[in-house]
CSV table of C-alpha atoms in Angstrom, one decimal:
chain,number,residue,atom,x,y,z
A,118,MET,CA,69.1,4.4,-63.0
A,119,ASN,CA,66.2,2.5,-64.3
A,120,LYS,CA,63.2,4.8,-64.2
A,121,GLY,CA,60.7,2.1,-64.1
A,122,LYS,CA,58.2,1.3,-66.8
A,123,THR,CA,55.5,3.8,-67.6
A,124,VAL,CA,52.4,2.1,-66.3
A,125,SER,CA,49.0,3.7,-65.7
A,126,PHE,CA,47.9,4.8,-62.3
A,127,VAL,CA,44.7,2.8,-62.7
A,128,LYS,CA,46.6,-0.4,-63.5
A,129,ILE,CA,49.1,0.0,-60.6
A,130,GLY,CA,46.3,1.0,-58.2
A,131,MET,CA,44.3,-2.2,-59.1
A,132,VAL,CA,47.4,-4.4,-58.8
A,133,TYR,CA,48.3,-2.9,-55.4
A,134,THR,CA,44.7,-3.1,-54.2
A,135,LEU,CA,44.1,-6.7,-55.2
A,136,SER,CA,47.5,-7.8,-53.8
A,137,ASN,CA,46.9,-6.0,-50.5
A,138,ILE,CA,43.4,-7.4,-50.2
A,139,ILE,CA,44.7,-10.9,-50.7
A,140,ILE,CA,47.6,-10.4,-48.3
A,141,LYS,CA,45.8,-8.5,-45.6
A,142,GLY,CA,42.8,-10.6,-46.2
A,143,MET,CA,44.8,-13.3,-44.5
A,144,ALA,CA,45.2,-11.0,-41.6
A,145,PHE,CA,41.5,-10.4,-41.6
A,146,LEU,CA,40.8,-14.1,-41.9
A,147,THR,CA,43.1,-14.8,-38.9
A,148,THR,CA,41.4,-12.2,-36.7
A,149,PRO,CA,38.4,-14.5,-36.0
A,150,ILE,CA,41.0,-17.2,-35.0
A,151,PHE,CA,42.9,-14.8,-32.7
A,152,THR,CA,39.6,-13.6,-31.0
A,153,ARG,CA,38.8,-17.2,-30.3
A,154,LEU,CA,42.3,-18.4,-29.2
A,155,MET,CA,42.8,-15.4,-27.0
A,156,SER,CA,40.6,-14.0,-24.2
A,157,GLN,CA,39.2,-10.5,-24.6
A,158,GLU,CA,41.7,-9.3,-22.1
A,159,GLU,CA,44.6,-10.8,-24.0
A,160,TYR,CA,43.3,-9.5,-27.2
A,161,GLY,CA,43.0,-6.0,-25.7
A,162,SER,CA,46.5,-6.3,-24.2
A,163,PHE,CA,47.9,-7.1,-27.6
A,164,SER,CA,46.1,-4.1,-29.0
A,165,ASN,CA,47.8,-1.9,-26.4
A,166,ILE,CA,51.2,-3.5,-27.2
A,167,SER,CA,50.8,-3.0,-31.0
A,168,SER,CA,49.8,0.6,-30.5
A,169,TRP,CA,52.9,1.3,-28.4
A,170,ALA,CA,55.0,-0.7,-31.0
A,171,ASN,CA,53.9,1.7,-33.7
A,172,ILE,CA,54.9,4.7,-31.6
A,173,ILE,CA,58.2,3.3,-30.5
A,174,SER,CA,59.2,2.2,-34.1
A,175,ILE,CA,58.5,5.7,-35.4
A,176,ILE,CA,60.7,7.4,-32.8
A,177,ALA,CA,63.5,4.7,-32.9
A,178,THR,CA,63.8,4.7,-36.8
A,179,LEU,CA,63.4,8.5,-37.5
A,180,CYS,CA,61.2,7.4,-40.5
A,181,LEU,CA,64.1,8.1,-42.8
A,182,TYR,CA,62.7,5.9,-45.5
A,183,SER,CA,59.9,8.4,-46.1
A,184,SER,CA,62.4,10.8,-47.6
A,185,ILE,CA,62.9,8.5,-50.6
A,186,SER,CA,59.6,9.8,-52.2
A,187,ARG,CA,61.4,13.2,-52.7
A,188,ALA,CA,65.0,11.8,-53.0
A,189,LYS,CA,64.0,10.1,-56.3
A,190,TYR,CA,64.1,13.5,-57.9
A,191,ASP,CA,67.3,14.8,-56.2
A,192,TYR,CA,69.4,11.6,-56.0
A,193,ASP,CA,68.0,9.6,-58.9
A,194,GLU,CA,71.4,8.4,-60.2
A,195,SER,CA,72.7,7.5,-56.7
A,196,ILE,CA,69.5,6.2,-55.1
A,197,LYS,CA,71.2,2.9,-54.0
A,198,GLU,CA,73.9,4.9,-52.2
A,199,TYR,CA,71.2,7.0,-50.6
A,200,MET,CA,69.3,3.9,-49.4
A,201,SER,CA,72.4,2.5,-47.9
A,202,THR,CA,73.1,5.8,-46.1
A,203,ILE,CA,69.7,6.1,-44.5
A,204,THR,CA,69.6,2.5,-43.5
A,205,ILE,CA,72.9,2.8,-41.6
A,206,LEU,CA,71.9,6.1,-40.0
A,207,GLY,CA,68.6,4.7,-38.9
A,208,SER,CA,70.2,1.6,-37.4
A,209,VAL,CA,72.7,3.6,-35.4
A,210,PHE,CA,69.9,5.8,-33.9
A,211,THR,CA,67.8,2.7,-33.1
A,212,LEU,CA,70.6,1.1,-31.2
A,213,ILE,CA,71.1,4.3,-29.2
A,214,VAL,CA,67.4,4.3,-28.3
A,215,TRP,CA,67.5,0.6,-27.4
A,216,LEU,CA,70.5,1.2,-25.1
A,217,LEU,CA,68.7,4.0,-23.3
A,218,ILE,CA,65.7,1.8,-22.8
A,219,GLU,CA,67.8,-1.1,-21.5
A,220,VAL,CA,69.4,1.2,-18.9
A,221,LYS,CA,66.0,1.9,-17.3
A,222,MET,CA,64.0,-1.1,-18.4
A,223,GLU,CA,61.7,-1.3,-15.3
A,224,PHE,CA,60.8,2.4,-15.8
A,225,TRP,CA,59.8,1.7,-19.5
A,226,GLU,CA,57.9,-1.5,-18.6
A,227,SER,CA,55.7,0.6,-16.3
A,228,ILE,CA,55.2,3.4,-18.9
A,229,PHE,CA,54.3,1.0,-21.7
A,230,ASP,CA,52.5,-1.4,-19.5
A,231,MET,CA,54.2,-4.4,-21.0
A,232,ASP,CA,56.9,-7.0,-20.2
A,233,GLY,CA,60.6,-6.3,-21.1
A,234,LEU,CA,60.6,-9.2,-23.5
A,235,TYR,CA,57.9,-7.5,-25.6
A,236,ILE,CA,59.8,-4.3,-25.6
A,237,ARG,CA,63.0,-6.1,-26.8
A,238,SER,CA,60.9,-7.8,-29.6
A,239,ILE,CA,59.7,-4.4,-30.7
A,240,MET,CA,63.2,-2.9,-30.7
A,241,LEU,CA,64.6,-5.8,-32.7
A,242,TYR,CA,61.7,-5.2,-35.2
A,243,SER,CA,62.6,-1.5,-35.3
A,244,LEU,CA,66.2,-2.2,-36.1
A,245,PHE,CA,65.8,-4.3,-39.2
A,246,THR,CA,62.3,-3.7,-40.6
A,247,PRO,CA,63.0,-0.2,-41.9
A,248,ALA,CA,65.3,-1.8,-44.6
A,249,VAL,CA,62.3,-3.5,-46.1
A,250,GLN,CA,60.2,-0.2,-45.9
A,251,THR,CA,63.1,1.5,-47.7
A,252,LEU,CA,63.1,-1.0,-50.5
A,253,ILE,CA,59.3,-0.9,-50.8
A,254,THR,CA,59.3,2.9,-51.0
A,255,LYS,CA,62.0,2.9,-53.6
A,256,HIS,CA,60.3,0.3,-55.8
A,257,ARG,CA,57.0,2.1,-55.4
A,258,MET,CA,58.4,5.4,-56.5
A,259,TYR,CA,59.9,3.8,-59.6
A,260,ASN,CA,56.7,1.9,-60.5
A,261,GLU,CA,58.4,-1.4,-59.9
A,262,TYR,CA,55.2,-2.8,-58.5
A,263,LYS,CA,56.1,-6.4,-58.8
A,264,ASN,CA,59.0,-6.0,-56.4
A,265,VAL,CA,56.7,-4.1,-54.0
A,266,ILE,CA,54.2,-6.9,-54.0
A,267,ALA,CA,56.9,-9.6,-53.6
A,268,LEU,CA,58.4,-7.8,-50.5
A,269,THR,CA,55.0,-7.2,-49.0
A,270,TRP,CA,54.0,-10.8,-49.5
A,271,ILE,CA,57.2,-12.1,-47.8
A,272,THR,CA,57.0,-9.9,-44.7
A,273,LEU,CA,53.3,-10.2,-44.1
A,274,LEU,CA,53.1,-13.9,-44.7
A,275,VAL,CA,55.9,-14.6,-42.3
A,276,SER,CA,54.3,-12.3,-39.7
A,277,THR,CA,50.9,-13.8,-40.1
A,278,PHE,CA,51.8,-17.5,-39.9
A,279,ALA,CA,54.5,-17.0,-37.2
A,280,SER,CA,52.1,-15.1,-34.9
A,281,LEU,CA,49.2,-17.6,-35.6
A,282,GLY,CA,51.4,-20.7,-35.1
A,283,LEU,CA,53.0,-19.4,-31.9
A,284,THR,CA,49.7,-18.2,-30.4
A,285,TYR,CA,48.3,-21.7,-31.0
A,286,VAL,CA,51.1,-23.8,-29.6
A,287,MET,CA,52.2,-21.6,-26.6
A,288,SER,CA,50.4,-21.6,-23.3
A,289,ASN,CA,51.0,-17.8,-23.0
A,290,LYS,CA,48.9,-16.7,-26.0
A,291,LEU,CA,49.9,-13.1,-25.7
A,292,MET,CA,53.6,-13.9,-25.7
A,293,GLY,CA,53.2,-16.1,-28.7
A,294,ARG,CA,51.5,-13.4,-30.8
A,295,VAL,CA,54.0,-10.7,-29.8
A,296,ILE,CA,57.0,-12.8,-30.6
A,297,GLY,CA,55.5,-14.0,-33.9
A,298,ASN,CA,54.4,-10.5,-34.9
A,299,TYR,CA,57.7,-8.7,-34.2
A,300,ALA,CA,60.7,-10.8,-33.3
A,301,ILE,CA,60.3,-13.5,-36.0
A,302,ILE,CA,59.7,-10.9,-38.8
A,303,ALA,CA,62.8,-9.0,-37.6
A,304,VAL,CA,65.0,-12.1,-38.0
A,305,VAL,CA,63.7,-12.5,-41.6
A,306,ASP,CA,64.3,-8.8,-42.4
A,307,ILE,CA,68.0,-9.0,-41.5
A,308,VAL,CA,68.5,-10.4,-45.0
A,309,PHE,CA,67.0,-7.3,-46.6
A,310,TRP,CA,69.0,-5.0,-44.2
A,311,ILE,CA,72.3,-6.6,-45.4
A,312,TYR,CA,71.1,-6.4,-49.0
A,313,VAL,CA,70.4,-2.7,-48.9
A,314,ILE,CA,73.7,-1.8,-47.2
A,315,PHE,CA,75.9,-4.0,-49.5
A,316,GLN,CA,74.0,-2.9,-52.7
A,317,GLY,CA,74.8,0.8,-52.0
A,318,LYS,CA,78.1,0.4,-50.1
A,319,SER,CA,77.9,4.0,-49.0
A,320,PHE,CA,77.5,6.3,-46.1
A,321,SER,CA,77.4,10.0,-47.0
A,322,LEU,CA,77.1,12.8,-44.4
A,323,ARG,CA,75.6,15.0,-47.2
A,324,MET,CA,72.9,12.5,-47.8
A,325,CYS,CA,72.4,12.1,-44.0
A,326,LYS,CA,71.8,15.9,-43.7
A,327,TYR,CA,69.4,15.8,-46.7
A,328,ALA,CA,67.4,12.8,-45.2
A,329,CYS,CA,67.2,14.4,-41.8
A,330,ALA,CA,66.0,17.7,-43.3
A,331,LEU,CA,63.1,15.9,-44.9
A,332,SER,CA,62.4,13.2,-42.4
A,333,LEU,CA,62.7,15.0,-39.0
A,334,PRO,CA,59.9,17.4,-39.7
A,335,LEU,CA,57.9,14.4,-41.0
A,336,LEU,CA,58.8,12.5,-37.9
A,337,ILE,CA,56.4,14.7,-35.9
A,338,HIS,CA,53.8,14.1,-38.6
A,339,GLU,CA,54.3,10.3,-38.6
A,340,LEU,CA,54.4,10.1,-34.8
A,341,SER,CA,51.3,12.3,-34.5
A,342,GLY,CA,49.6,10.2,-37.1
A,343,VAL,CA,50.3,7.0,-35.2
A,344,LEU,CA,49.2,8.6,-31.9
A,345,LEU,CA,46.0,9.8,-33.7
A,346,ASN,CA,45.3,6.2,-34.7
A,347,SER,CA,46.6,4.4,-31.6
A,348,SER,CA,46.0,6.8,-28.7
A,349,ASP,CA,42.3,5.8,-28.6
A,350,ARG,CA,43.2,2.2,-27.7
A,351,ILE,CA,45.9,3.1,-25.3
A,352,ILE,CA,43.6,5.5,-23.4
A,353,ILE,CA,40.7,3.1,-23.5
A,354,ASN,CA,43.0,0.4,-22.1
A,355,GLN,CA,44.0,2.9,-19.3
A,356,LEU,CA,40.6,4.2,-18.5
A,357,CYS,CA,38.2,1.3,-19.3
A,358,GLY,CA,40.4,-1.8,-19.2
A,359,ALA,CA,41.7,-4.4,-21.7
A,360,THR,CA,38.3,-5.8,-22.4
A,361,LYS,CA,36.9,-2.5,-23.7
A,362,ALA,CA,40.1,-2.0,-25.7
A,363,ALA,CA,39.5,-5.3,-27.3
A,364,LEU,CA,36.0,-4.3,-28.4
A,365,TYR,CA,37.2,-1.0,-29.8
A,366,SER,CA,40.1,-2.8,-31.5
A,367,ILE,CA,38.0,-5.3,-33.3
A,368,ALA,CA,35.9,-2.5,-34.9
A,369,TYR,CA,39.1,-0.8,-35.9
A,370,THR,CA,40.4,-4.0,-37.5
A,371,ILE,CA,37.3,-4.3,-39.6
A,372,ALA,CA,37.7,-0.6,-40.7
A,373,MET,CA,41.2,-1.7,-41.9
A,374,VAL,CA,39.3,-3.2,-44.9
A,375,ILE,CA,39.0,0.4,-46.1
A,376,THR,CA,42.4,1.4,-44.9
A,377,VAL,CA,43.9,-1.4,-47.1
A,378,VAL,CA,42.2,0.2,-50.2
A,379,LEU,CA,43.4,3.7,-49.0
A,380,SER,CA,47.0,2.6,-48.6
A,381,SER,CA,47.0,0.6,-51.9
A,382,LEU,CA,45.6,3.4,-53.9
A,383,ASN,CA,48.0,5.9,-52.3
A,384,GLN,CA,51.0,3.7,-53.2
A,385,ALA,CA,50.0,4.1,-56.9
A,386,TRP,CA,48.7,7.6,-56.6
A,387,VAL,CA,51.8,9.3,-55.1
A,388,PRO,CA,54.3,8.5,-57.9
A,389,TRP,CA,51.6,9.2,-60.6
A,390,PHE,CA,50.6,12.4,-58.9
A,391,PHE,CA,54.1,13.7,-58.4
A,392,ASP,CA,55.0,12.9,-62.0
A,393,LYS,CA,52.0,14.8,-63.3
A,394,LEU,CA,52.8,17.8,-61.0
A,395,GLU,CA,56.4,17.7,-62.2
A,396,LYS,CA,55.2,17.9,-65.8
A,397,ASN,CA,52.5,20.5,-64.9
A,398,GLU,CA,49.7,18.2,-66.2
A,399,VAL,CA,47.2,19.5,-63.7
A,400,SER,CA,44.2,19.1,-66.1
A,401,ILE,CA,44.7,15.3,-66.0
A,402,ILE,CA,44.7,15.3,-62.2
A,403,ARG,CA,41.5,17.3,-62.1
A,404,LYS,CA,39.7,14.7,-64.3
A,405,VAL,CA,40.8,11.8,-62.2
A,406,VAL,CA,40.2,13.2,-58.7
A,407,PRO,CA,36.4,13.2,-58.7
A,408,LYS,CA,36.2,9.5,-59.7
A,409,TYR,CA,39.0,8.6,-57.2
A,410,VAL,CA,37.3,10.3,-54.3
A,411,THR,CA,33.8,9.0,-55.1
A,412,GLY,CA,34.9,5.4,-55.5
A,413,PHE,CA,36.5,5.5,-52.0
A,414,THR,CA,33.4,7.1,-50.5
A,415,LEU,CA,31.2,4.3,-51.8
A,416,GLY,CA,33.6,1.7,-50.2
A,417,CYS,CA,33.2,3.5,-46.8
A,418,ILE,CA,29.4,3.6,-47.1
A,419,GLY,CA,29.3,-0.1,-48.0
A,420,LEU,CA,31.4,-1.1,-45.0
A,421,MET,CA,29.1,0.9,-42.7
A,422,LEU,CA,26.0,-0.9,-43.8
A,423,ILE,CA,27.4,-4.4,-43.3
A,424,GLY,CA,29.0,-3.6,-39.9
A,425,PRO,CA,26.9,-6.2,-37.9
A,426,GLU,CA,27.8,-9.0,-40.2
A,427,MET,CA,31.5,-8.1,-40.1
A,428,ILE,CA,31.5,-8.0,-36.3
A,429,LEU,CA,29.8,-11.4,-36.1
A,430,VAL,CA,32.4,-12.9,-38.4
A,431,PHE,CA,35.5,-11.3,-37.0
A,432,GLY,CA,34.7,-11.3,-33.3
A,433,GLY,CA,31.5,-13.3,-32.6
A,434,LYS,CA,28.5,-12.4,-30.5
A,435,SER,CA,30.7,-11.3,-27.5
A,436,TYR,CA,31.9,-8.4,-29.6
A,437,ALA,CA,28.5,-7.3,-30.8
A,438,GLU,CA,28.4,-3.9,-29.1
A,439,ALA,CA,31.5,-2.8,-31.0
A,440,VAL,CA,29.4,-2.4,-34.1
A,441,TYR,CA,28.6,1.2,-33.2
A,442,VAL,CA,32.3,2.1,-33.5
A,443,ILE,CA,32.4,1.1,-37.2
A,444,PRO,CA,30.4,4.0,-38.8
A,445,PRO,CA,32.3,6.9,-37.2
A,446,VAL,CA,35.6,5.1,-37.8
A,447,CYS,CA,34.7,4.8,-41.5
A,448,LEU,CA,33.8,8.5,-41.6
A,449,ALA,CA,37.2,9.3,-40.0
A,450,ILE,CA,38.9,7.2,-42.7
A,451,GLU,CA,37.0,9.1,-45.4
A,452,VAL,CA,38.2,12.5,-43.9
A,453,GLN,CA,41.7,11.1,-43.7
A,454,PHE,CA,41.6,10.0,-47.3
A,455,ILE,CA,40.7,13.5,-48.5
A,456,TYR,CA,43.2,15.3,-46.4
A,457,THR,CA,45.9,13.0,-47.7
A,458,LEU,CA,45.3,14.4,-51.1
A,459,TYR,CA,46.3,17.9,-49.8
A,460,VAL,CA,49.2,16.4,-47.8
A,461,ASN,CA,50.7,15.0,-51.1
A,462,ILE,CA,50.7,18.6,-52.5
A,463,GLU,CA,52.6,19.8,-49.4
A,464,PHE,CA,55.0,17.0,-49.6
A,465,PHE,CA,55.7,17.7,-53.3
A,466,LEU,CA,56.4,21.3,-52.4
A,467,LYS,CA,58.6,20.3,-49.4
A,468,LYS,CA,56.3,22.0,-46.9
A,469,MET,CA,57.0,19.4,-44.3
A,470,THR,CA,56.6,21.7,-41.3
A,471,TYR,CA,52.9,22.4,-42.2
A,472,ILE,CA,52.3,18.6,-42.4
A,473,SER,CA,53.7,18.1,-39.0
A,474,ILE,CA,51.9,21.0,-37.4
A,475,ALA,CA,48.5,19.8,-38.7
A,476,THR,CA,48.9,16.2,-37.6
A,477,ALA,CA,50.3,17.3,-34.2
A,478,GLY,CA,47.4,19.6,-33.7
A,479,ALA,CA,44.9,16.9,-34.6
A,480,THR,CA,46.6,14.5,-32.2
A,481,ILE,CA,46.5,16.9,-29.3
A,482,ILE,CA,42.8,17.6,-29.9
A,483,ASN,CA,42.0,13.8,-30.1
A,484,ILE,CA,44.0,12.9,-26.9
A,485,VAL,CA,42.5,15.8,-24.9
A,486,LEU,CA,38.9,15.0,-26.0
A,487,ASN,CA,39.5,11.3,-25.2
A,488,TYR,CA,40.5,12.0,-21.6
A,489,LEU,CA,37.6,14.4,-21.2
A,490,LEU,CA,34.8,12.4,-22.9
A,491,ILE,CA,35.6,8.7,-22.5
A,492,PRO,CA,35.1,8.7,-18.7
A,493,ARG,CA,31.7,10.4,-19.2
A,494,PHE,CA,30.3,8.7,-22.4
A,495,GLY,CA,32.3,5.4,-22.7
A,496,TYR,CA,34.8,4.0,-25.1
A,497,ILE,CA,32.7,4.4,-28.2
A,498,VAL,CA,33.1,8.2,-28.1
A,499,ALA,CA,36.8,7.7,-29.0
A,500,ALA,CA,35.7,7.0,-32.6
A,501,TYR,CA,34.0,10.5,-32.8
A,502,THR,CA,36.9,12.3,-31.3
A,503,THR,CA,39.0,10.7,-34.1
A,504,VAL,CA,36.6,12.2,-36.7
A,505,ILE,CA,37.1,15.7,-35.0
A,506,GLY,CA,40.9,15.3,-35.0
A,507,TYR,CA,40.9,14.4,-38.7
A,508,GLY,CA,38.5,17.2,-39.5
A,509,PHE,CA,40.9,19.7,-38.0
A,510,SER,CA,43.7,18.2,-40.0
A,511,LEU,CA,41.7,18.4,-43.2
A,512,LEU,CA,40.8,22.1,-42.6
A,513,PHE,CA,44.4,23.0,-41.9
A,514,HIS,CA,45.8,21.3,-45.0
A,515,TYR,CA,43.1,22.8,-47.1
A,516,ILE,CA,44.0,26.3,-45.9
A,517,VAL,CA,47.7,25.7,-46.5
A,518,CYS,CA,47.2,24.4,-50.0
A,519,ARG,CA,45.0,27.4,-50.8
A,520,ARG,CA,48.1,29.5,-50.4
A,521,THR,CA,50.1,27.6,-53.0
A,522,ILE,CA,50.2,27.5,-56.8
A,523,TYR,CA,47.9,24.5,-56.6
A,524,ARG,CA,45.1,26.2,-54.8
A,525,ASP,CA,42.4,25.1,-57.3
A,526,LEU,CA,43.8,21.7,-58.1
A,527,PHE,CA,41.0,19.9,-56.2
A,528,GLU,CA,37.4,21.0,-56.5
A,529,LYS,CA,36.1,21.9,-53.1
A,530,ARG,CA,32.5,21.0,-54.0
A,531,ILE,CA,33.5,17.4,-54.7
A,532,MET,CA,35.2,17.0,-51.3
A,533,VAL,CA,32.3,18.5,-49.4
A,534,ILE,CA,29.7,16.3,-51.2
A,535,ASN,CA,31.6,13.1,-50.5
A,536,ILE,CA,32.1,13.9,-46.9
A,537,GLY,CA,28.4,14.8,-46.6
A,538,LEU,CA,27.4,11.5,-48.2
A,539,CYS,CA,29.6,9.6,-45.8
A,540,LEU,CA,28.2,11.6,-42.8
A,541,GLY,CA,24.7,10.8,-43.9
A,542,ALA,CA,25.5,7.1,-44.4
A,543,MET,CA,27.0,7.0,-40.8
A,544,LEU,CA,23.7,8.4,-39.3
A,545,LEU,CA,21.6,6.1,-41.5
A,546,SER,CA,23.7,3.0,-40.6
A,547,LEU,CA,23.5,3.7,-36.8
A,548,ALA,CA,19.7,3.9,-37.2
A,549,LEU,CA,19.4,0.8,-39.4
A,550,TYR,CA,21.4,-1.3,-36.9
A,551,GLN,CA,18.2,-1.3,-34.8
A,552,ASN,CA,16.3,-3.0,-37.6
A,553,ASN,CA,18.1,-5.6,-39.6
A,554,ILE,CA,15.3,-6.3,-42.0
A,555,ILE,CA,15.1,-2.7,-43.2
A,556,ARG,CA,18.9,-2.5,-43.3
A,557,ILE,CA,19.2,-5.6,-45.5
A,558,LEU,CA,16.5,-4.3,-47.8
A,559,VAL,CA,18.5,-1.0,-48.1
A,560,ILE,CA,21.6,-3.0,-49.0
A,561,ILE,CA,19.7,-5.0,-51.6
A,562,LEU,CA,18.3,-1.8,-53.1
A,563,ILE,CA,21.8,-0.2,-53.3
A,564,VAL,CA,23.2,-3.4,-54.9
A,565,LEU,CA,20.4,-3.4,-57.5
A,566,ILE,CA,21.1,0.3,-58.3
A,567,VAL,CA,24.8,-0.4,-58.8
A,568,ILE,CA,24.1,-3.4,-61.0
A,569,ILE,CA,21.6,-1.5,-63.2
A,570,CYS,CA,24.0,1.5,-63.5
A,571,GLY,CA,26.8,-1.0,-64.4
A,572,ILE,CA,24.7,-2.6,-67.1
A,573,ARG,CA,23.6,0.7,-68.6
A,574,ASN,CA,27.2,2.0,-68.6
A,575,ARG,CA,28.9,-1.3,-69.4
A,576,ASN,CA,30.5,0.0,-72.6
A,577,LYS,CA,32.0,2.9,-70.8
A,578,ILE,CA,33.2,0.7,-67.9
A,579,LYS,CA,34.9,-1.8,-70.4
A,580,LYS,CA,36.6,1.1,-72.2
A,581,TYR,CA,37.8,2.5,-68.8
A,582,PHE,CA,39.3,-0.7,-67.7
A,583,ARG,CA,40.9,-1.3,-71.1
A,584,LYS,CA,42.4,2.1,-70.9
């Protein structure tokens, strides 16, 4: 098996980040188009559908592809056979779920609050798209980052242009976007589904057992994670209507700018991190983590400060009140980023049950608080309940990792300082939104400080990037 070239974490992280920014930048650029093609109610309804789509696809696919991160070390020489096995197993289970839904379609239409056509589009997506996720995960773990980028470009470009084109030409804008976003991409992914199965030409019960042992505990984690991210919009849609769900969704879409960076860096971080742990090179990890965390924190703070401009570009003046969702959502993403560092330790040590317990607990807290607080304080409070949910998850993962051999791998002081900086920036941003002149002056001051520091340390920066 080709182990993949040895490439630095920094290089791969930069490549993933730049690629994802360009690719998902297209999604961000199309958001202002969608918000103007669709009414706020239609935009909010699609947000509800996409939230349910994430939940349904997690359950219907069992997230078997997530096991590849560990299977690399246990099935290295037969990884293609392993990929074929989990693709077939996942497809069989998805078809069973689809059949159960078809039997009681009217019931599920009322539960999901969507038309049967949309449900079928999501199920078709769930059937074939995991093959692409399987390929991407495999290539990422072997540092074959060019293949990762190529697959990501193909799937996201098709999805973006199909949903944009159909939304524009169809009289039913919501239907056009759903079909373009799910059904069309599923048809394209059939090619990759066939490729994975025929490349491996295998179905092993032993591998099925291994994959299920890793993925089923993580299924709760993945499902809870999706619920933690999506339940806000679903509950807002139920309690406040599609228009408020649209306002909340536009702020969440803007926060995806930081999520792109998070997912891109984590794609490079996980294989690098696992390899260093495998070789017991913990001193190298300790040197990288402070810079890694601080860099991400600065990104969150920057996005908070330019929230009003982002809202104006992405949604227009009709979405202006959604700006107050951005700072707490950015803080939530910061907390999520930090607890992901601890989750990676648990994943490496195969402590899947702890991962699932933490995420499930955070999700329950978030959902309960949403139902209690949204009717009283409005939809914006959902962003703060997300912070509380992620905070619980961080505390739980920290406690678990303190009981492992890697208890001192991450310096607690670094994590606390960065969360504190992000919390302070959130409060400052909310206050500065009331006075744009002062806020712009603060932004200019920060930019000047960064430029001055960059000039003074230009030799170190050049050396760092060369390295």
